[in-house]
């Protein structure tokens, strides 16, 4: 596993049922994801896209196969360990926003920070900063029902990045939005990606693939086509990685 590999899946299988009722959402599925990729996963309904996203996000377990996350085998770890990894490394964006109706906007954004044991005042401060990034600072204490669909999805994106995860998983994030709101959301995701975050997004909209560095089409639990539009060496890198490489270069010069 190379230094720039964040996710490596080998022989991943997800089976449902037994005997005559047996079916496969994924079967002998292999995939390697580099740091800084913006991957769009497409394919017909039932081809395994959401199952794949849920397994990568540690919300579901494969029936068999290996899943390496930053070099750690996470396919068989405990539920508690999975929860800790999700809280620290993975942010989620869903089609239906998944905001909690009886919590304010800022409380919704602060929720992931509960799982990394941040004090309440720190959680709210960090959530406020995340909302300002998406021009929602004046709506911190609104309730989700007081926002438009596009604003609710931007709140969901703020919630996804508030804990500074290295991987963002997005399941049809523009599926319930009009074209203008979709464009705003995609530009926000583009900005997040340019900071070096790895984004894996499921979509049915081929027009959005212009934002991707790699487009994967799935069919019947397999990869049908896999097209990279940006070479690995040209992928954006997180600031911490850039600093690390700069220091290495300085040592070599000495």
Tab-separated table of C-alpha atoms in Angstrom, residues 3 237-252:
chain	number	residue	atom	x	y	z
A	3	UNK	CA	1.938	6.362	0.997
A	237	UNK	CA	-2.776	17.425	-1.358
A	238	UNK	CA	-3.643	18.455	2.193
A	239	UNK	CA	-1.505	21.239	3.654
A	240	UNK	CA	-0.009	18.833	6.230
A	241	UNK	CA	1.226	16.537	3.444
A	242	UNK	CA	2.684	19.463	1.501
A	243	UNK	CA	4.585	20.654	4.574
A	244	UNK	CA	5.873	17.124	5.222
A	245	UNK	CA	7.176	16.799	1.655
A	246	UNK	CA	8.722	20.277	1.821
A	247	UNK	CA	10.636	19.320	4.967
A	248	UNK	CA	11.859	16.116	3.316
A	249	UNK	CA	13.091	18.115	0.350
A	250	UNK	CA	14.911	20.548	2.637
A	251	UNK	CA	16.688	17.646	4.401
A	252	UNK	CA	17.806	16.212	1.060
